[in-house]
Tab-separated table of C-alpha atoms and ligand atoms in Angstrom:
chain	number	residue	atom	x	y	z
A	203	MET	CA	124.617	80.504	99.309
A	204	LEU	CA	125.858	83.621	97.634
A	205	ASN	CA	124.533	85.521	94.677
A	206	LEU	CA	126.317	88.099	92.717
A	207	LEU	CA	125.483	91.365	91.315
A	208	PHE	CA	126.990	93.781	88.865
A	209	ILE	CA	125.186	97.085	89.069
A	210	SER	CA	125.497	100.548	87.728
A	211	LYS	CA	126.867	103.348	89.806
A	212	SER	CA	126.219	105.764	86.978
A	213	PHE	CA	124.777	108.327	89.383
A	214	HIS	CA	128.278	109.178	90.622
A	215	ILE	CA	128.995	110.336	87.109
A	216	SER	CA	125.718	112.107	86.897
A	217	ALA	CA	126.324	113.991	90.072
A	218	ARG	CA	129.387	115.557	88.546
A	219	PHE	CA	128.125	116.124	85.028
A	220	GLY	CA	124.501	116.932	85.833
A	221	GLY	CA	123.277	113.990	83.731
A	222	ILE	CA	124.263	110.446	82.725
A	223	ILE	CA	126.241	110.075	79.588
A	224	PRO	CA	125.498	106.483	78.422
A	225	THR	CA	128.864	105.782	76.769
A	226	VAL	CA	130.762	107.219	79.766
A	227	ALA	CA	128.645	105.138	82.108
A	228	MET	CA	129.383	102.081	80.086
A	229	ASP	CA	133.132	102.668	80.103
A	230	PHE	CA	132.996	103.269	83.854
A	231	HIS	CA	131.185	99.914	84.335
A	232	ARG	CA	133.581	98.074	82.046
A	233	ASN	CA	136.632	99.426	83.797
A	234	CYS	CA	135.319	98.563	87.267
A	235	ILE	CA	133.441	95.346	86.982
A	236	GLU	CA	136.231	92.741	87.216
A	237	ASN	CA	137.931	94.381	90.122
A	238	VAL	CA	134.629	94.819	91.973
A	239	VAL	CA	133.736	91.171	91.623
A	240	ASN	CA	137.220	89.963	92.577
A	241	GLN	CA	137.298	92.209	95.607
A	242	THR	CA	133.867	91.058	96.676
A	243	PHE	CA	135.014	87.435	96.626
A	244	ARG	CA	138.201	88.176	98.448
A	245	ARG	CA	136.448	90.103	101.172
A	246	ALA	CA	133.738	87.421	101.608
A	247	ASN	CA	136.395	84.744	101.525
A	248	VAL	CA	134.542	82.536	99.100
A	249	SER	CA	135.342	81.299	95.671
A	250	LEU	CA	133.206	81.407	92.578
A	251	SER	CA	132.878	77.593	92.539
A	252	GLU	CA	131.168	77.762	95.872
A	253	ILE	CA	128.156	79.912	94.890
A	254	ASP	CA	124.795	78.614	93.764
A	255	ALA	CA	123.842	81.157	91.086
A	256	ILE	CA	124.620	84.541	89.627
A	257	ALA	CA	122.016	87.268	89.943
A	258	VAL	CA	122.341	90.100	87.463
A	259	THR	CA	120.270	93.173	86.649
A	260	ASN	CA	118.919	92.941	83.169
A	261	ARG	CA	115.965	95.495	83.382
A	262	PRO	CA	115.063	98.334	83.133
A	263	GLY	CA	117.919	100.808	82.745
A	264	LEU	CA	120.569	102.117	80.312
A	265	SER	CA	121.153	99.240	77.858
A	266	LEU	CA	124.784	99.971	77.520
A	267	SER	CA	125.374	99.815	81.232
A	268	LEU	CA	123.157	96.726	81.755
A	269	LEU	CA	124.986	94.959	78.947
A	270	VAL	CA	128.337	95.264	80.738
A	271	GLY	CA	126.934	93.359	83.721
A	272	VAL	CA	124.987	90.877	81.768
A	273	ARG	CA	127.987	90.029	79.471
A	274	TYR	CA	130.185	89.582	82.506
A	275	ALA	CA	127.630	87.361	84.248
A	276	LYS	CA	127.326	85.257	81.109
A	277	TYR	CA	131.063	84.803	80.994
A	278	LEU	CA	131.201	83.713	84.612
A	279	SER	CA	128.129	81.535	84.163
A	280	LYS	CA	129.773	79.681	81.328
A	281	ARG	CA	133.139	79.386	82.946
A	282	TYR	CA	131.936	78.146	86.344
A	283	ASN	CA	128.799	76.434	85.106
A	284	LYS	CA	126.402	78.468	87.273
A	285	PRO	CA	122.816	79.388	86.471
A	286	ILE	CA	121.883	83.041	85.940
A	287	ILE	CA	118.920	84.839	87.609
A	288	PRO	CA	117.906	87.929	85.745
A	289	ILE	CA	116.749	90.703	88.072
A	290	HIS	CA	114.347	93.668	87.695
A	291	HIS	CA	115.821	96.775	89.304
A	292	MET	CA	112.587	97.994	90.912
A	293	GLU	CA	111.478	94.591	92.065
A	294	ALA	CA	114.866	94.342	93.854
A	295	HIS	CA	114.200	97.669	95.630
A	296	ALA	CA	110.808	96.366	96.686
A	297	LEU	CA	112.090	93.087	98.107
A	298	MET	CA	115.150	94.440	99.842
A	299	ALA	CA	113.567	95.090	103.227
A	300	ARG	CA	112.731	91.421	103.524
A	301	MET	CA	116.433	90.631	103.995
A	302	THR	CA	116.496	92.196	107.398
A	303	ASN	CA	112.852	92.168	108.504
A	304	LYS	CA	110.127	89.559	108.790
A	305	ILE	CA	107.710	90.897	106.184
A	306	PRO	CA	105.037	88.359	105.195
A	307	LEU	CA	103.705	88.221	101.706
A	308	PRO	CA	101.672	89.870	100.305
A	309	PHE	CA	102.615	93.497	101.055
A	310	LEU	CA	102.223	96.924	99.563
A	311	CYS	CA	105.304	98.706	98.361
A	312	VAL	CA	105.843	102.440	97.740
A	313	LEU	CA	108.985	102.832	95.694
A	314	LEU	CA	110.472	106.356	95.625
A	315	SER	CA	113.749	107.031	93.997
A	316	GLY	CA	115.676	109.355	91.736
A	317	GLY	CA	114.352	107.628	88.578
A	318	HIS	CA	111.051	106.048	89.701
A	319	SER	CA	107.921	106.519	91.732
A	320	LEU	CA	105.400	103.805	91.880
A	321	VAL	CA	103.066	101.878	94.245
A	322	THR	CA	102.723	98.163	93.794
A	323	PHE	CA	101.091	95.169	95.451
A	324	VAL	CA	103.632	92.452	95.899
A	325	LYS	CA	101.970	89.070	95.952
A	326	ASN	CA	105.184	87.075	95.793
A	327	PRO	CA	108.810	87.664	94.575
A	328	SER	CA	107.712	87.287	90.962
A	329	GLU	CA	104.180	88.798	91.031
A	330	PHE	CA	103.901	92.599	91.148
A	331	TYR	CA	100.661	94.484	90.459
A	332	LEU	CA	101.211	98.077	89.447
A	333	LEU	CA	98.665	100.371	91.170
A	334	GLY	CA	100.238	103.803	90.393
A	335	GLU	CA	103.281	105.532	88.915
A	336	THR	CA	104.536	108.931	88.253
A	337	LEU	CA	103.133	111.031	85.384
A	338	ASP	CA	106.250	113.174	85.204
A	339	ASP	CA	109.251	113.410	87.439
A	340	ALA	CA	110.330	111.052	90.160
A	341	PRO	CA	110.444	112.516	93.720
A	342	GLY	CA	114.219	112.140	94.125
A	343	GLU	CA	114.608	114.005	90.813
A	344	ALA	CA	112.415	116.821	92.135
A	345	PHE	CA	114.476	116.942	95.372
A	346	ASP	CA	117.751	116.986	93.456
A	347	LYS	CA	116.638	119.789	91.065
A	348	ILE	CA	115.129	121.895	93.888
A	349	ALA	CA	118.369	121.456	95.933
A	350	ARG	CA	120.400	122.570	92.963
A	351	ARG	CA	118.085	125.496	92.337
A	352	LEU	CA	118.423	126.548	95.936
A	353	LYS	CA	122.195	126.308	95.558
A	354	LEU	CA	122.498	124.270	98.759
A	355	ARG	CA	125.892	122.900	97.494
A	356	ASN	CA	127.306	126.378	98.256
A	357	LEU	CA	126.782	125.710	101.925
A	358	PRO	CA	129.523	123.408	103.254
A	359	GLN	CA	127.205	121.279	105.255
A	360	TYR	CA	125.295	120.169	102.106
A	361	ALA	CA	128.218	120.161	99.604
A	362	TYR	CA	128.632	116.339	99.680
A	363	VAL	CA	125.205	114.918	100.229
A	364	SER	CA	122.414	114.131	97.737
A	365	GLY	CA	119.742	116.760	96.983
A	366	GLY	CA	117.083	114.795	98.956
A	367	GLN	CA	119.368	114.410	101.955
A	368	ALA	CA	120.322	118.116	101.825
A	369	ILE	CA	116.622	119.102	101.856
A	370	GLU	CA	115.818	116.774	104.782
A	371	LEU	CA	118.701	117.996	106.715
A	372	ALA	CA	117.882	121.700	106.144
A	373	ALA	CA	114.226	121.106	107.034
A	374	THR	CA	115.086	119.959	110.492
A	375	SER	CA	116.161	123.558	111.306
A	376	SER	CA	112.950	125.171	110.115
A	377	ARG	CA	111.014	127.428	112.367
A	378	ASP	CA	108.023	127.836	110.042
A	379	PRO	CA	107.490	124.677	108.073
A	380	SER	CA	104.318	125.898	106.305
A	381	LYS	CA	105.750	129.281	105.205
A	382	TYR	CA	105.629	128.401	101.565
A	383	GLU	CA	102.532	127.162	99.949
A	384	PHE	CA	102.324	124.277	97.474
A	385	PRO	CA	99.166	122.946	95.789
A	386	LEU	CA	98.426	119.246	96.479
A	387	PRO	CA	99.127	117.448	93.192
A	388	LEU	CA	96.329	115.458	91.493
A	389	SER	CA	94.065	116.059	94.560
A	390	MET	CA	90.959	115.588	92.457
A	391	GLN	CA	92.146	112.371	90.677
A	392	ARG	CA	90.847	109.261	92.488
A	393	ASP	CA	93.876	107.117	91.658
A	394	CYS	CA	97.317	106.323	92.930
A	395	GLN	CA	99.241	108.171	90.216
A	396	PHE	CA	102.003	110.560	91.255
A	397	SER	CA	103.099	113.925	89.888
A	398	PHE	CA	106.143	115.895	91.177
A	399	ALA	CA	106.729	118.258	88.289
A	400	GLY	CA	104.148	120.742	89.628
A	401	LEU	CA	105.670	120.842	93.135
A	402	LYS	CA	109.074	121.386	91.490
A	403	ASN	CA	107.858	124.178	89.310
A	404	THR	CA	105.972	125.922	92.075
A	405	GLY	CA	109.204	125.618	94.162
A	406	ALA	CA	111.271	127.094	91.431
A	407	ARG	CA	108.818	130.075	91.092
A	408	HIS	CA	108.900	130.641	94.921
A	409	ILE	CA	112.624	130.791	94.850
A	410	LEU	CA	112.883	133.084	91.901
A	411	LYS	CA	110.365	135.503	93.400
A	412	GLU	CA	112.294	135.608	96.721
A	413	GLU	CA	115.593	135.992	95.036
A	414	LYS	CA	114.242	139.018	93.037
A	415	LEU	CA	112.550	140.489	96.071
A	416	LEU	CA	115.677	140.350	98.189
A	417	ASP	CA	118.034	141.229	95.313
A	418	LEU	CA	120.235	138.187	96.131
A	419	ALA	CA	123.710	137.750	94.715
A	420	PRO	CA	123.881	134.969	92.021
A	421	ASP	CA	125.606	132.484	94.376
A	422	ALA	CA	123.579	133.379	97.515
A	423	VAL	CA	121.122	131.009	99.182
A	424	LEU	CA	117.682	132.243	100.402
A	425	PRO	CA	117.981	133.276	103.983
A	426	ASP	CA	114.844	131.194	104.869
A	427	TYR	CA	115.929	128.188	102.848
A	428	GLU	CA	115.296	125.955	105.802
A	429	ASP	CA	111.587	126.907	105.870
A	430	PHE	CA	111.416	126.488	102.176
A	431	CYS	CA	112.841	122.941	102.416
A	432	ALA	CA	110.455	122.018	105.183
A	433	SER	CA	107.469	123.360	103.239
A	434	PHE	CA	108.613	121.454	100.117
A	435	LEU	CA	109.169	118.251	101.987
A	436	ASN	CA	105.779	118.520	103.709
A	437	ALA	CA	104.018	119.071	100.457
A	438	THR	CA	105.798	115.994	98.826
A	439	SER	CA	104.922	113.829	101.883
A	440	LYS	CA	101.298	114.860	101.790
A	441	HIS	CA	101.012	113.844	98.112
A	442	ILE	CA	102.665	110.518	98.702
A	443	LEU	CA	100.542	109.966	101.742
A	444	GLN	CA	97.280	110.557	99.939
A	445	ARG	CA	98.286	108.019	97.210
A	446	THR	CA	99.362	105.448	99.648
A	447	ARG	CA	96.188	105.633	101.659
A	448	ARG	CA	94.166	104.988	98.520
A	449	ALA	CA	96.343	102.051	97.590
A	450	ILE	CA	95.763	100.542	101.084
A	451	VAL	CA	91.985	100.679	100.651
A	452	PHE	CA	92.206	99.310	97.062
A	453	CYS	CA	94.382	96.341	98.102
A	454	GLU	CA	92.101	95.387	101.001
A	455	LYS	CA	89.090	95.421	98.764
A	456	MET	CA	90.536	93.862	95.670
A	457	PHE	CA	93.107	91.373	96.773
A	458	LEU	CA	92.427	90.567	100.363
A	459	LYS	CA	88.670	90.164	100.277
A	460	SER	CA	88.302	92.671	103.053
A	461	ASN	CA	91.071	91.040	105.179
A	462	LYS	CA	93.597	93.449	106.572
A	463	LEU	CA	96.738	94.416	104.740
A	464	ARG	CA	99.536	93.677	107.141
A	465	SER	CA	102.641	95.550	105.881
A	466	ILE	CA	103.819	98.411	103.786
A	467	VAL	CA	107.460	98.684	102.483
A	468	VAL	CA	108.857	102.028	101.593
A	469	SER	CA	111.910	101.740	99.415
A	470	GLY	CA	114.176	103.459	96.936
A	471	GLY	CA	116.642	106.257	97.693
A	472	VAL	CA	113.877	108.701	98.905
A	473	ALA	CA	112.836	106.053	101.517
A	474	ARG	CA	115.836	107.199	103.546
A	475	ASN	CA	113.894	110.300	104.364
A	476	ASP	CA	112.701	110.093	108.014
A	477	VAL	CA	109.906	112.704	107.622
A	478	LEU	CA	108.414	110.796	104.664
A	479	PHE	CA	108.788	107.403	106.358
A	480	ASN	CA	107.287	108.551	109.636
A	481	THR	CA	104.376	110.249	107.852
A	482	ILE	CA	103.580	107.033	106.005
A	483	SER	CA	103.996	104.866	109.074
A	484	GLY	CA	101.794	107.097	111.158
A	485	MET	CA	98.952	106.827	108.663
A	486	ALA	CA	99.406	103.074	108.249
A	487	LYS	CA	99.237	102.588	111.973
A	488	GLN	CA	95.734	103.883	111.889
A	489	TYR	CA	94.909	100.915	109.563
A	490	ASP	CA	96.818	98.523	111.859
A	491	ILE	CA	99.500	98.188	109.235
A	492	GLU	CA	103.219	97.914	110.000
A	493	THR	CA	105.639	100.007	107.842
A	494	PHE	CA	109.123	98.863	106.966
A	495	ARG	CA	112.031	100.070	104.894
A	496	PRO	CA	115.433	98.635	104.106
A	497	GLN	CA	118.367	99.757	106.246
A	498	LYS	CA	119.210	103.258	105.068
A	499	GLN	CA	122.345	102.273	103.189
A	500	HIS	CA	120.189	99.693	101.228
A	501	CYS	CA	117.388	102.184	100.312
A	502	THR	CA	119.593	103.692	97.616
A	503	ASP	CA	120.871	101.613	94.700
A	504	ASN	CA	123.078	98.878	95.883
A	505	GLY	CA	124.383	95.409	94.864
A	506	ILE	CA	123.012	93.580	97.865
A	507	MET	CA	119.439	94.165	96.777
A	508	ILE	CA	120.117	92.330	93.496
A	509	ALA	CA	121.710	89.432	95.281
A	510	TRP	CA	118.788	89.266	97.816
A	511	ASN	CA	116.306	89.271	94.954
A	512	GLY	CA	118.259	86.360	93.492
A	513	VAL	CA	117.934	84.453	96.786
A	514	GLU	CA	114.165	85.107	96.950
A	515	LEU	CA	113.732	83.768	93.363
A	516	LEU	CA	116.205	80.887	93.907
A	517	LEU	CA	114.153	79.778	97.017
A	518	THR	CA	110.985	79.701	94.889
A	519	ASN	CA	112.743	78.028	91.948
A	520	GLU	CA	111.752	80.937	89.591
A	521	GLN	CA	113.620	82.635	86.753
A	522	ILE	CA	116.739	80.548	86.647
A	523	LEU	CA	117.971	80.738	83.096
A	524	HIS	CA	120.723	79.405	80.906
A	525	TYR	CA	123.251	82.091	80.065
A	526	ASP	CA	122.216	82.079	76.349
A	527	ASP	CA	118.661	83.245	77.232
A	528	ILE	CA	119.415	86.534	79.041
A	529	GLU	CA	118.691	89.790	77.236
A	530	VAL	CA	118.658	93.371	78.500
A	531	PHE	CA	115.585	95.630	78.437
A	532	SER	CA	115.815	99.404	78.743
A	533	ARG	CA	112.066	99.493	79.610
A	534	ALA	CA	110.375	96.814	81.696
A	535	PRO	CA	106.941	97.872	83.094
A	536	PHE	CA	105.359	95.499	85.546
A	537	LYS	CA	103.220	93.006	83.558
A	538	ILE	CA	100.076	93.460	85.536
A	539	ASN	CA	98.847	97.080	85.380
A	540	LEU	CA	95.863	97.945	87.628
A	541	ILE	CA	96.044	101.742	87.291
A	542	GLN	CA	92.690	101.797	85.454
A	543	ASN	CA	91.106	99.456	87.968
A	544	VAL	CA	92.118	101.786	90.813
A	545	LYS	CA	90.531	104.685	89.000
A	546	GLU	CA	87.354	102.758	88.449
A	547	GLU	CA	87.042	102.077	92.184
A	548	SER	CA	86.884	105.919	92.647
A	549	ILE	CA	88.067	105.741	96.226
A	550	PRO	CA	87.581	109.203	97.814
A	551	ASN	CA	90.184	111.141	99.704
A	552	LYS	CA	89.877	111.008	103.361
A	553	ALA	CA	87.809	113.803	104.695
B	638	KG4	O1	117.202	104.659	94.465
B	638	KG4	P1	118.358	105.668	94.197
B	638	KG4	O2	119.705	105.352	94.787
B	638	KG4	O3	118.554	105.753	92.694
B	638	KG4	C1	117.625	105.542	91.696
B	638	KG4	O4	117.341	104.362	91.326
B	638	KG4	O5	117.029	106.559	91.225
B	638	KG4	O6	117.774	107.065	94.574
B	638	KG4	C2	118.516	108.245	94.526
B	638	KG4	C3	117.645	109.397	94.981
B	638	KG4	C4	118.292	110.758	94.755
B	638	KG4	O7	117.445	111.542	93.889
B	638	KG4	C5	118.428	111.378	96.137
B	638	KG4	O8	118.216	112.753	96.188
B	638	KG4	C6	117.296	110.654	96.960
B	638	KG4	O9	117.357	109.330	96.378
B	638	KG4	N1	117.518	110.690	98.330
B	638	KG4	C7	116.780	111.263	99.241
B	638	KG4	C8	117.345	111.090	100.481
B	638	KG4	N2	118.440	110.412	100.362
B	638	KG4	C9	118.602	110.139	99.031
B	638	KG4	N3	115.567	111.891	99.023
B	638	KG4	C10	114.963	112.433	100.137
B	638	KG4	N4	115.547	112.305	101.429
B	638	KG4	C11	116.682	111.689	101.626
B	638	KG4	N5	117.123	111.542	102.898
B	639	ZN	ZN1	117.078	102.498	92.106
């Protein structure tokens, strides 16, 4: 069986222009899609008539980009008489790790990317319970902005990697990883919500203060940028850890009738971060929970995760639609929102 995906790669454009321009992204998609699909089939040595279904991202995202994929999927569906499986971008991130690991349902997923940050209980491939989400920035966005503010691109070893990767890499050479102080976001809120804007702003203030103090040239990087990166990464990890721990306690109480949660999946581009992943795994181990993530190249946006999500849904006979019924949605929050229920449980922070 093979599923197909047509997904946006608009972040390549955003990296160069410092933001996504919807019409440019759409043109880019339109120009590439046919070639990408043809090449995929050629490399896999299969023909379109041999596949079972076409999986395509239809939510959430930039409508103009989603439309390119959905229209092409509809065309193929009609031409080859194949059903279409519409896919939710974040659900696909959440399920990806199951392609290469035995992760029984249900599980808890912490999804951390450049556009999203949320924690969700995954009961099955089509039932997601939202426990928390970001109130402002996504973590990847905070990493990217801080890396840019630090001017890490001016150093050749960071010139061609993402902001998050650059910060992780720089932090490994830190000698004093607690040199810069960051307040723990939302520390008094007994919920699983996230906030990264405060960390980002505190970081920007630290950088400005140091730059002034040292009278740095406009293109110079802070001499102790490695310590700064390690401090920032630790503060981010601590915040995510606190929210994840509360989510574990909530899930065991609400869904599992005091049975143990067995697995946590960390996914999204930021899940590539070893410090963050190891911090979460270490905490989860204390609860006897195993932590997984997709292979690193599949943590960031990719087509395979859409195809895999299609497989998961195909196996449960869910969500297979006729091509006329597929629409795109720029916003698509999970249907079941338990954020308020988490608040009401008022689970304290660990002492
Ligand atoms: O999931 P993704 O590919 O795109 C979205 O759907 O947003 O995530 C991209 C984000 C970028 O912000 C990038 O800086 C971050 O993932 N990222 C990392 C690392 N590698 C990529 N963040 C922290 N540590 C990393 N090693
Ligand atoms: Zn993504």
